[in-house]
Amino acid sequence: MTDKTLIELVGQQTQLIVELGEYAEILHWGKKVSGDLKSHRMALHRPVPYGRLDTDISMTLSPELGRGIFSNPGVEGHRGGQDWAPVFFISNIEHQKAGVVIESEDKIAGLVLKTELLLDSNDVLKTRHTLTNNKSDVYQVNRLANTLPLPARANELLTYYGRWVHEFQTVRQPLLHGGYQQENRRGRTSHEHYPALVAGTAHFDEMQGDVWGFHFAWSGNHRLRVDVKADGRRYTQAEVIYFPGEIALNQGESITTPWLYASYSDSGLNGMSHHFHCHVRETILPREFKDKPRPIHLNTWEGIYFDHDPDYIMSMATQSAEMGVERFIIDDGWFRGRNGDKAGLGDWFLCETKYPKGLQPIVEHVNNLGMEFGLWFEPEMINKDSDLFRAHPDWLLAVNDYEQPTGRNQYVINLQNDDAFNFLFERLDYFLSTYRIAYIKWDMNREVVQPGHLGQAAGHHQIRRYYQLVDKVRKKHPEVEIESCAAGGGRIDFEVLKRTHRFWASDNNDALERQTIQRGMSYFFPPEVIGSHIGASHCHSTRRQHSIEFRGLTALFGHMGIELDPVKEELTEKQGFERYIKLHKMLRPLLHSGRTWHVPTDDKAHQIHSVVSSDQSQAVVMVAQLAMPTCALSGHLRLPGLDPKAVYRITMLDKPGNYDDIVNYQPPWTESGCELSGAWCEEVGLTMPILDPETAILLKLERID
Ligand code: GLA
């Protein structure tokens, strides 16, 4: 095919102009502009400078060295050293409602590349490639990357870093020459390398600037890069890191990349988040529980750890129900040999010493109290000190004859071993079929080194088998909800969210830390999937101490729960839990369906978060004072996202216990409430009260006209 055609993919605000000829090139990906496509094309022809190749070289969706694209290639592989520099020509184009599927072929190399490019009505673009080997000899695939162009004005990045108990930290950096690269080789999505980034125009912020956000939906090793080519053009690339020899395609076989999700917004990060949140709600999240309010959890982990006594657990359940908890979850420690974190993983049989009367009385007790019951599993893991390992030492995901380091004293099970896979399914199925279990917390507490199957690298396939295991469990038990937890925060991405319902965002329940963790996560995920618990006043992971007000308000803006032993808590604390549970239940419909706004602040010591209902009739706002106020006065609270013409009644719903004692007086509106237009709230705002570090207030806005 040599004639060139122009096609347009159009979202609510976004336009993609794609030219299809021998290859596909995205000419424009940004704001929707009406007009004649041919004239627009004319405006975009590039000059050809001296000193480089004599023709204009396009940036395609899969850079090819053979075309003279000196960028990181989209396909790298070979067939016994041959067919290593493929050049693909479009052979077929299939127009779909939301986009286009382009098939390209390299007849010499015997390869076919299918590229899907789809833009939905929430302005989320998704793309992936499928590479097929058409020749008789095996084709070894080293790399297969998704590539999307960025305009030259995208010269700043927001990227993620982190670690266990300190996830979703963001950092800004210029994107001028060279580029950025992130590689995750930890075998799960990871705490360190959340697979997403944002590129934008200089100084883009929550409200302003053109931004292009990217999320690579894959729960294993990945590479993300943003390159500035020597000629100033830019592109983002996302790919799975394949280990040597891992992807070997026989004739007729294919490999498909994960989806790369991307979204353009002309109104900064908030605009981008709105696109991703809507997309997650409408397209990613499993449909089954769409309209079910997300039940408030009590998770036993930080309350009792491995110390399980059924009578005591039942008293915890009783107290939980009294506080308004709706789902009670028994965490780690309930199965054979599990008295600490050194043994037992793999032996998914109830520990009869700890539970001599079985699990049924507890499940019934929890159900009789009106709560759902949930149970913790870590299916992919095994301790060497377990009956399972003693019986099947060959079930480890490992390379024979090598010793690999343990992680939390445990190893990974090779899910490519069908016997192991079937055993795990059988065990999960047994519990889900025997007891009324509404939810499982699916954990994954170690990183993966040497993922070997039959001596060969198998990191990619291990992840696919994990998806298959979850899918099989869900198919048989569609009524069960699943939380994706990997030591809190270690397996959070769109692909896992297609088959789970909630993430355990972090093992850190420190409210101050949670403010930044949840903020980072909330750029891509709506609040209802962010598992967020009130922990004990002395945080177990930081040893910091926070008031119940600060802990309660921080947990409020997610899928809320409690993570402690209610039996041991003092009355005032319990009253606090009750209060925030009530507040959450009251606000839950709004929080879990409305539009999240990351509210700009005058003082960086604040973090302000609001959710506005989709009809703009109400909103809830949390002002968190993260650090000492920078100045004596803290500026104004200005609230975006309201109906400018509507009048709202603003009231304070919650404040720190010492709110009035730390100043001569606070702004009178916080006492009496006030009535203001949406336009005023956005443009001028309200004076900020003075708050101590590590405290917060909660405001409610209700439309009154
Ligand atoms: C991980 C999880 C915790 C808890 C423990 C149990 O760390 O993130 O919430 O379930 O495992 O061992």
XYZ file of C-alpha atoms and ligand atoms in Angstrom:
717
model
C 0.000 0.000 0.000
C 1.604 3.288 -1.033
C -1.323 5.758 -1.133
C -1.563 7.693 2.029
C -4.795 8.188 3.893
C -5.551 10.286 6.913
C -7.787 9.067 9.667
C -9.001 10.747 12.791
C -9.731 9.263 16.206
C -11.808 11.642 18.270
C -12.634 11.645 21.973
C -14.432 14.302 23.973
C -11.482 16.680 23.885
C -8.816 14.690 22.139
C -8.002 14.288 18.504
C -5.546 11.880 16.938
C -4.651 12.346 13.296
C -2.999 9.265 11.915
C -1.498 8.967 8.482
C -1.587 5.512 6.966
C 0.607 4.703 4.015
C 3.423 2.183 4.041
C 3.386 2.668 7.771
C 1.335 4.509 10.378
C 2.381 7.826 11.827
C 0.542 9.846 14.456
C 0.697 13.412 13.180
C -1.295 15.039 15.964
C -2.310 13.809 19.408
C -3.726 16.617 21.435
C -6.612 19.045 21.567
C -9.460 18.560 19.122
C -9.245 21.113 16.279
C -11.862 21.197 13.564
C -10.974 21.885 9.948
C -9.813 20.246 6.805
C -7.577 17.243 7.474
C -5.619 17.683 4.242
C -4.732 21.269 5.129
C -3.737 20.129 8.588
C -1.524 17.523 7.007
C 0.046 20.147 4.754
C 0.936 22.210 7.811
C 2.866 19.330 9.304
C 5.356 18.436 6.584
C 8.877 18.613 8.011
C 11.938 20.172 6.389
C 14.939 17.938 5.621
C 18.169 19.447 6.961
C 21.656 18.765 5.588
C 23.914 16.363 7.390
C 21.442 13.549 7.865
C 19.473 11.128 5.713
C 18.237 12.725 2.500
C 14.548 12.115 3.083
C 12.180 12.928 5.879
C 11.984 10.065 8.350
C 8.724 9.544 10.196
C 8.360 8.400 13.789
C 6.217 5.315 13.406
C 4.379 3.306 16.024
C 7.215 0.797 15.944
C 10.560 2.413 15.056
C 12.520 0.427 12.476
C 16.212 0.820 11.886
C 15.719 -0.263 8.275
C 13.634 2.843 7.626
C 16.337 5.040 9.081
C 14.612 5.634 12.409
C 17.497 5.872 14.843
C 15.239 5.422 17.843
C 14.903 2.465 20.135
C 13.427 -0.190 17.807
C 9.897 -1.418 18.343
C 10.789 -5.001 17.407
C 14.069 -6.687 18.166
C 14.666 -10.336 17.478
C 16.224 -12.778 15.081
C 15.952 -16.164 13.462
C 19.303 -17.827 14.051
C 20.950 -14.463 13.485
C 18.821 -13.621 10.395
C 15.739 -11.424 10.013
C 17.030 -9.090 12.704
C 16.087 -5.727 11.163
C 12.503 -6.069 10.001
C 10.723 -3.326 8.085
C 6.969 -3.603 8.059
C 4.549 -2.439 5.358
C 0.866 -1.989 6.035
C -1.100 -4.815 4.467
C -4.535 -4.328 5.964
C -6.475 -1.698 7.871
C -9.575 -2.453 9.855
C -11.561 0.529 11.038
C -13.370 0.018 14.321
C -15.815 2.183 16.201
C -13.178 3.391 18.635
C -10.123 3.232 16.422
C -8.139 1.231 14.001
C -6.352 -2.105 13.749
C -3.396 -1.993 11.402
C -1.739 -5.076 10.050
C 1.769 -4.713 8.670
C 3.995 -7.296 7.156
C 7.641 -7.882 6.451
C 7.533 -10.596 3.804
C 11.314 -11.018 3.797
C 11.580 -11.567 7.530
C 8.316 -13.516 7.592
C 6.783 -11.406 10.343
C 3.396 -9.769 10.787
C 2.824 -6.920 13.201
C -0.713 -6.077 14.257
C -1.177 -2.704 15.933
C -4.335 -1.772 17.779
C -4.961 1.916 18.409
C -8.202 2.770 20.183
C -9.466 6.011 21.688
C -12.493 5.917 23.967
C -15.020 8.587 24.830
C -13.137 9.288 28.071
C -10.134 10.407 26.010
C -8.115 7.351 26.972
C -6.039 5.965 24.149
C -4.868 2.382 24.281
C -2.460 0.582 22.062
C -0.740 -2.786 21.801
C 1.092 -4.888 19.238
C 0.900 -8.533 18.272
C 3.873 -10.039 16.475
C 3.377 -13.263 14.506
C 6.028 -15.489 12.998
C 5.067 -16.673 9.519
C 8.199 -18.604 8.632
C 9.124 -22.131 9.547
C 12.164 -21.456 11.735
C 11.765 -20.207 15.264
C 11.805 -16.427 15.703
C 13.435 -15.281 18.939
C 11.849 -12.065 20.191
C 14.149 -9.936 22.312
C 11.956 -6.870 22.533
C 8.486 -5.767 21.453
C 7.633 -2.230 22.470
C 4.649 0.095 22.270
C 5.624 3.528 21.027
C 3.651 6.766 21.087
C 4.958 10.147 19.965
C 5.022 13.268 22.103
C 5.098 16.821 20.777
C 8.307 18.827 21.155
C 6.726 21.040 23.785
C 6.468 18.097 26.199
C 9.597 19.049 28.067
C 8.912 18.110 31.659
C 8.186 14.791 33.346
C 6.450 13.567 36.437
C 7.730 10.095 37.287
C 7.323 7.705 40.184
C 9.714 6.158 42.650
C 9.249 4.408 45.983
C 9.881 1.378 48.095
C 7.963 -0.862 50.463
C 5.960 1.325 52.927
C 6.821 4.400 50.816
C 5.055 3.850 47.516
C 3.821 6.207 44.776
C 6.270 9.033 45.434
C 6.433 11.501 42.564
C 9.298 13.572 41.260
C 9.576 16.197 38.536
C 12.400 16.528 36.055
C 13.084 18.408 32.845
C 12.963 16.513 29.563
C 15.411 18.384 27.395
C 18.012 16.108 25.799
C 18.500 12.390 26.094
C 15.613 11.078 28.068
C 14.311 9.064 30.923
C 14.296 5.342 31.471
C 12.799 3.184 34.183
C 13.382 -0.540 34.375
C 11.592 -2.906 36.654
C 13.137 -6.355 37.015
C 11.501 -7.303 40.316
C 8.998 -9.734 38.848
C 5.870 -7.934 40.004
C 4.529 -4.469 39.267
C 6.705 -3.410 42.210
C 6.790 -0.775 44.921
C 9.777 0.845 43.270
C 8.658 1.271 39.663
C 4.954 1.929 39.332
C 4.525 1.593 35.538
C 3.310 5.069 34.708
C 4.562 8.558 34.020
C 3.345 11.929 32.833
C 4.980 14.194 30.259
C 3.858 17.774 29.846
C 4.577 21.350 28.951
C 6.910 23.312 31.213
C 5.610 23.742 34.776
C 2.432 21.772 34.179
C 0.522 21.437 37.398
C -2.740 20.164 38.820
C -4.825 22.709 36.902
C -2.754 23.846 33.965
C -0.597 22.730 31.105
C -0.813 20.149 28.379
C -0.058 16.714 29.764
C 0.202 13.232 28.284
C -0.161 10.512 30.913
C 0.916 6.893 30.311
C 0.133 3.702 32.180
C 1.565 0.339 31.142
C -0.860 -2.380 32.202
C 1.475 -5.183 33.169
C 2.173 -6.875 36.501
C 5.760 -7.954 35.843
C 9.043 -6.651 34.503
C 8.837 -3.617 32.298
C 10.806 -0.828 30.727
C 9.394 2.664 30.286
C 11.276 5.327 28.459
C 10.770 8.808 27.165
C 13.323 9.762 24.557
C 14.288 13.092 23.154
C 15.697 12.318 19.760
C 18.696 14.273 18.558
C 16.353 16.191 16.217
C 14.133 17.251 19.104
C 11.213 14.896 18.465
C 10.052 12.896 21.445
C 8.353 9.598 22.119
C 7.328 7.336 24.960
C 7.921 3.637 24.849
C 6.660 0.866 27.102
C 7.508 -2.796 26.947
C 7.794 -6.014 28.880
C 11.398 -6.943 29.641
C 11.831 -10.417 28.187
C 14.685 -12.542 29.468
C 17.033 -14.220 26.991
C 15.316 -16.896 24.943
C 12.031 -16.390 26.736
C 9.909 -15.587 23.690
C 10.541 -18.047 20.904
C 7.823 -18.071 18.259
C 7.269 -21.166 16.170
C 5.591 -20.761 12.807
C 2.110 -19.336 13.262
C 2.731 -18.335 16.889
C 2.248 -14.804 18.204
C 3.154 -12.654 21.153
C 0.942 -9.758 22.231
C 2.168 -6.853 24.331
C 0.204 -5.579 27.306
C -1.917 -2.505 26.687
C -0.303 0.867 26.956
C -2.954 3.340 28.172
C -2.434 7.026 27.540
C -4.370 10.221 27.867
C -3.929 13.805 26.783
C -5.342 16.657 28.844
C -5.143 20.382 28.222
C -5.975 21.127 31.847
C -3.079 19.640 33.741
C -3.052 16.611 35.957
C -6.645 16.929 37.131
C -7.911 16.641 33.573
C -5.742 13.585 33.008
C -6.893 11.958 36.251
C -10.525 12.516 35.308
C -9.975 10.660 32.037
C -8.254 7.731 33.732
C -10.752 7.575 36.608
C -13.711 7.455 34.220
C -11.960 4.857 32.117
C -11.207 2.688 35.154
C -14.784 2.952 36.374
C -16.398 2.253 33.021
C -13.993 -0.090 31.315
C -11.405 -1.659 33.613
C -13.158 -2.588 36.850
C -15.059 -5.876 36.855
C -18.733 -5.166 36.277
C -20.222 -7.518 38.867
C -20.021 -5.229 41.865
C -20.409 -1.930 40.068
C -23.371 -0.739 42.085
C -22.532 -2.376 45.394
C -21.314 0.056 48.065
C -17.811 -0.872 49.072
C -18.052 -2.428 52.532
C -15.974 -1.076 55.393
C -13.266 -3.546 56.378
C -11.786 -4.732 59.629
C -8.579 -6.562 58.772
C -6.956 -8.544 61.568
C -3.295 -8.260 60.502
C -1.955 -5.379 62.612
C -4.351 -6.311 65.412
C -3.208 -9.861 66.107
C -0.624 -10.812 63.465
C -0.069 -14.603 63.721
C -1.694 -14.950 67.118
C -5.038 -16.539 66.200
C -7.543 -17.597 68.861
C -11.041 -18.230 67.462
C -12.891 -16.952 70.535
C -10.823 -13.818 70.589
C -11.277 -13.321 66.850
C -15.035 -13.634 67.372
C -14.903 -10.943 70.024
C -12.990 -8.762 67.566
C -15.753 -9.383 65.059
C -18.443 -8.476 67.598
C -16.745 -5.201 68.405
C -16.182 -4.506 64.721
C -19.865 -4.932 63.961
C -20.743 -2.602 66.844
C -18.546 0.065 65.278
C -20.268 -0.295 61.910
C -17.760 -2.505 60.083
C -19.304 -4.368 57.129
C -16.653 -6.937 56.209
C -14.394 -8.835 58.596
C -11.186 -10.340 57.219
C -8.910 -12.923 58.797
C -5.412 -12.174 57.572
C -2.268 -14.321 57.553
C -1.811 -17.004 60.242
C -4.896 -19.229 59.864
C -3.388 -22.193 57.994
C -1.165 -25.099 58.946
C 2.293 -24.349 60.255
C 1.844 -20.581 59.996
C 2.983 -19.205 63.352
C 5.384 -16.673 61.947
C 6.690 -15.664 58.570
C 9.204 -18.483 58.228
C 6.957 -21.476 57.555
C 3.663 -22.723 56.226
C 3.157 -20.941 52.907
C 1.776 -23.479 50.486
C -0.082 -25.509 53.112
C -3.527 -24.093 52.436
C -5.340 -26.216 54.993
C -6.945 -24.753 58.095
C -4.679 -25.007 61.157
C -6.664 -27.370 63.361
C -4.574 -26.580 66.408
C -5.545 -22.940 66.270
C -9.058 -23.610 64.971
C -10.135 -26.923 66.617
C -13.799 -26.231 65.817
C -13.060 -25.244 62.252
C -13.677 -21.979 60.442
C -17.424 -22.369 60.082
C -18.381 -21.019 63.553
C -16.399 -17.847 62.861
C -17.857 -17.363 59.398
C -21.344 -17.849 60.834
C -20.648 -15.490 63.710
C -19.411 -12.821 61.296
C -22.391 -13.335 58.985
C -24.834 -13.299 61.913
C -23.427 -9.945 62.889
C -24.421 -8.715 59.432
C -20.881 -8.629 58.073
C -19.264 -10.327 55.106
C -16.350 -12.643 55.741
C -12.965 -12.424 54.019
C -9.822 -14.533 54.100
C -6.145 -13.932 53.270
C -4.179 -16.090 50.805
C -0.778 -15.847 49.250
C -1.235 -18.519 46.585
C 1.897 -18.018 44.524
C 4.281 -18.464 47.450
C 5.925 -21.329 49.292
C 8.169 -21.698 52.352
C 10.755 -24.430 52.278
C 9.456 -25.265 55.736
C 6.082 -26.528 54.484
C 4.562 -29.908 53.676
C 4.000 -28.664 50.148
C 7.687 -28.041 49.578
C 8.663 -31.312 51.239
C 6.346 -33.120 48.821
C 7.135 -31.024 45.723
C 10.560 -29.416 45.921
C 10.466 -29.156 42.127
C 7.546 -26.715 42.189
C 9.797 -23.726 42.820
C 10.082 -21.034 40.200
C 13.826 -21.302 39.910
C 16.721 -22.397 37.778
C 17.958 -25.803 38.881
C 21.323 -25.997 40.641
C 21.313 -22.317 41.599
C 20.545 -21.068 45.103
C 18.438 -17.933 45.023
C 17.982 -15.464 47.883
C 14.736 -15.738 49.808
C 12.359 -12.814 50.249
C 10.459 -12.811 53.543
C 11.834 -16.359 53.925
C 9.834 -17.588 50.971
C 10.038 -18.671 47.338
C 7.727 -18.406 44.353
C 5.762 -21.359 42.993
C 6.126 -22.115 39.298
C 2.624 -21.548 37.958
C 3.702 -22.996 34.624
C 3.818 -26.353 36.317
C 0.262 -27.587 35.718
C 0.202 -29.719 38.860
C 1.168 -26.731 40.983
C -1.344 -24.493 39.205
C -4.134 -27.041 39.645
C -3.246 -27.616 43.297
C -3.519 -23.891 44.024
C -6.802 -23.612 42.180
C -8.155 -26.648 44.030
C -7.201 -25.155 47.419
C -8.748 -21.772 46.679
C -11.798 -23.435 45.220
C -12.141 -25.635 48.297
C -12.285 -22.690 50.675
C -14.523 -20.595 48.443
C -16.898 -23.532 47.923
C -16.938 -24.645 51.570
C -17.354 -21.335 53.369
C -19.321 -18.191 52.689
C -16.301 -16.136 51.715
C -17.147 -12.829 50.073
C -13.629 -11.561 49.602
C -10.081 -12.756 49.389
C -7.024 -10.707 50.062
C -4.575 -12.071 47.465
C -1.064 -11.326 48.619
C 2.361 -11.688 46.956
C 5.106 -10.841 49.373
C 8.360 -11.309 47.557
C 10.215 -10.270 44.487
C 11.050 -12.779 41.791
C 14.600 -13.697 40.850
C 15.491 -16.334 38.251
C 11.960 -17.150 37.083
C 12.881 -20.414 35.408
C 10.689 -23.146 33.941
C 12.364 -26.311 32.620
C 15.636 -24.441 32.757
C 14.428 -21.592 30.550
C 13.529 -18.030 31.406
C 9.803 -17.738 32.063
C 9.146 -14.409 33.782
C 6.588 -13.285 31.227
C 4.652 -16.518 31.225
C 4.575 -16.650 35.030
C 2.603 -13.394 35.018
C 0.225 -14.715 32.351
C -0.344 -17.840 34.460
C -1.043 -15.670 37.500
C -3.730 -13.838 35.499
C -5.123 -17.209 34.421
C -5.268 -18.446 37.997
C -7.175 -15.373 39.149
C -9.456 -15.616 36.114
C -10.187 -19.265 36.818
C -11.050 -18.514 40.433
C -13.283 -15.639 39.386
C -15.042 -17.687 36.757
C -15.949 -20.361 39.276
C -16.721 -17.857 42.060
C -17.938 -14.665 40.421
C -19.558 -13.570 43.690
C -16.162 -13.269 45.420
C -14.308 -9.966 45.425
C -10.529 -9.977 45.318
C -8.032 -7.489 46.663
C -4.668 -7.261 44.956
C -2.071 -6.988 47.668
C 1.631 -7.532 47.199
C 3.122 -6.463 50.508
C 0.830 -3.454 50.053
C 1.377 -1.520 46.831
C 3.504 -4.081 45.001
C 0.981 -5.176 42.349
C -1.068 -2.177 41.331
C -1.806 -1.721 37.647
C -4.738 -1.666 35.213
C -4.298 -5.267 34.047
C -4.601 -6.707 37.544
C -7.517 -4.376 38.221
C -9.473 -6.004 35.370
C -9.764 -9.078 37.569
C -9.644 -7.643 41.092
C -11.682 -5.014 42.895
C -9.420 -3.198 45.281
C -5.763 -2.597 46.003
C -4.028 -2.702 49.341
C -2.176 0.526 48.645
C 0.607 0.213 51.191
C 1.621 -1.646 54.320
C 2.144 1.789 55.808
C -0.916 2.958 57.750
C 0.796 6.122 58.997
C -1.702 8.829 58.047
C 0.993 11.336 57.110
C 2.698 8.864 54.790
C -0.655 7.721 53.456
C -1.434 11.290 52.384
C 1.403 11.238 49.848
C 1.026 7.570 48.914
C -2.676 7.971 48.182
C -2.095 11.252 46.372
C 0.444 9.629 44.047
C -1.827 6.683 43.417
C -4.898 8.830 42.876
C -3.529 10.382 39.682
C -4.414 7.122 37.946
C -6.937 5.405 40.249
C -10.307 6.540 41.638
C -10.739 6.477 45.428
C -12.926 3.397 45.633
C -10.086 1.049 44.627
C -7.562 2.511 47.059
C -7.656 0.344 50.178
C -7.149 2.771 53.027
C -7.301 1.766 56.693
C -7.289 3.524 60.030
C -4.358 2.016 61.895
C -3.486 2.121 65.578
C -2.520 5.500 67.026
C 1.106 4.352 67.179
C 1.793 3.449 63.588
C 3.451 0.040 63.273
C 5.651 0.952 60.343
C 6.902 4.412 61.345
C 6.335 4.512 65.127
C 4.743 7.946 64.616
C 1.631 8.840 66.556
C -1.427 10.496 65.046
C -4.784 11.606 66.361
C -7.888 9.655 65.437
C -9.108 12.706 63.508
C -6.097 12.756 61.188
C -6.148 8.986 60.735
C -9.899 8.965 60.181
C -9.943 11.716 57.579
C -6.987 10.231 55.714
C -8.653 6.818 55.470
C -11.964 8.399 54.491
C -10.861 9.192 50.927
C -10.453 5.607 49.768
C -12.078 2.230 50.270
C -12.088 2.547 54.030
C -11.229 0.016 56.667
C -9.759 -0.445 60.119
C -6.530 -2.337 60.774
C -6.087 -3.008 64.485
C -7.496 -4.981 67.388
C -10.749 -3.262 68.403
C -10.933 -5.288 71.634
C -7.809 -3.633 72.988
C -8.667 -0.094 71.947
C -9.804 2.514 74.467
C -13.340 3.830 74.435
C -12.408 7.232 72.987
C -10.568 5.572 70.100
C -13.509 3.264 69.467
C -15.853 6.229 69.428
C -13.512 7.754 66.875
C -13.641 4.673 64.633
C -17.387 4.718 64.858
C -17.506 8.362 63.944
C -15.332 7.996 60.829
C -17.130 4.860 59.751
C -20.430 6.771 59.943
C -18.927 9.691 58.072
C -17.570 7.392 55.385
C -20.897 5.652 54.958
C -22.615 8.998 54.613
C -20.109 10.295 52.065
C -19.408 6.990 50.296
C -21.841 7.465 47.395
C -20.246 10.813 46.645
C -16.638 9.735 47.236
C -16.942 6.624 45.103
C -18.703 8.148 42.129
C -17.695 11.806 42.049
C -14.850 13.597 40.377
C -11.589 13.828 42.300
C -9.777 17.157 42.342
C -6.200 17.608 43.494
C -6.719 21.134 44.755
C -3.852 23.615 44.253
C -2.526 25.112 47.483
C -0.981 28.466 48.355
C 1.327 26.756 50.840
C 3.117 23.526 50.006
C 2.684 22.439 53.612
C -0.937 21.678 52.670
C -2.438 18.923 50.657
C -6.022 19.473 49.584
C -8.201 16.881 48.040
C -11.816 17.215 46.989
C -14.498 15.113 45.376
C -17.337 16.845 43.514
C -20.475 14.897 42.640
C -21.054 14.349 38.944
C -24.092 16.667 38.977
C -22.048 19.287 40.889
C -24.689 19.428 43.614
C -22.293 18.558 46.426
C -18.651 18.235 47.254
C -16.428 17.133 50.085
C -13.021 18.653 50.756
C -10.155 17.550 52.968
C -7.491 20.066 53.878
C -4.514 18.233 55.312
C -1.728 20.109 57.025
C 1.270 17.930 56.221
C 3.977 20.107 57.783
C 4.386 23.317 59.767
C 2.555 26.178 57.990
C 5.171 28.138 56.061
C 3.759 31.552 57.047
C 1.620 32.852 59.862
C -1.357 32.981 57.494
C -2.034 30.126 55.116
C -3.623 31.869 52.122
C -6.911 30.916 50.534
C -8.734 27.711 49.873
C -9.861 27.859 46.253
C -12.018 25.035 45.005
C -12.222 23.978 41.373
C -14.881 21.851 39.738
C -18.061 23.438 41.136
C -20.869 24.887 39.059
C -19.808 28.555 38.764
C -23.427 29.778 38.760
C -24.660 27.698 41.664
C -24.629 28.800 45.300
C -23.245 26.367 47.833
C -23.618 26.148 51.583
C -20.213 25.357 53.069
C -19.949 23.668 56.438
C -17.167 22.110 58.420
C -17.821 18.418 59.053
C -14.717 17.576 61.019
C -11.761 19.290 62.657
C -8.895 18.508 65.045
C -9.726 18.309 68.760
C -7.579 21.390 69.509
C -8.836 23.430 66.551
C -9.918 26.489 68.555
C -7.186 26.328 71.184
C -4.199 26.996 68.955
C -5.138 30.533 67.796
C -6.852 33.653 69.039
C -9.593 32.769 66.631
C -10.052 30.816 63.430
C -11.805 32.218 60.316
C -15.432 32.791 61.367
C -16.777 30.954 58.284
C -15.433 27.731 59.696
C -17.698 28.189 62.720
C -20.861 29.558 61.154
C -20.585 28.119 57.661
C -21.207 30.360 54.663
C -22.898 30.542 51.307
C -20.861 31.233 48.195
C -21.118 30.792 44.462
C -19.075 28.137 42.701
C -17.367 30.941 40.761
C -16.318 32.686 43.994
C -15.057 29.408 45.471
C -12.911 28.827 42.429
C -11.626 32.351 41.868
C -11.307 33.905 45.317
C -12.013 31.194 47.819
C -12.056 31.241 51.597
C -9.379 32.102 54.108
C -7.581 29.058 55.384
C -7.699 28.224 59.057
C -4.487 27.675 60.978
C -3.720 24.050 61.649
C -1.077 22.109 63.490
C 1.124 19.851 61.410
C -0.341 16.388 60.828
C -3.949 17.408 61.301
C -6.803 17.893 58.852
C -10.264 19.365 58.421
C -13.208 18.180 56.366
C -15.687 20.456 54.593
C -18.958 19.734 52.889
C -20.479 21.842 50.124
C -24.130 21.568 49.225
C -25.835 23.371 46.407
C -28.703 25.454 47.770
C -30.204 27.182 44.738
C 1.675 -8.416 53.578
C 0.411 -7.595 53.472
C -0.100 -7.311 54.850
C -0.391 -8.620 55.552
C 0.858 -9.463 55.582
C 0.572 -10.850 56.108
O 2.697 -7.684 54.127
O 0.629 -6.421 52.765
O -1.254 -6.515 54.794
O -1.422 -9.264 54.893
O 1.435 -9.610 54.290
O 1.682 -11.642 56.141
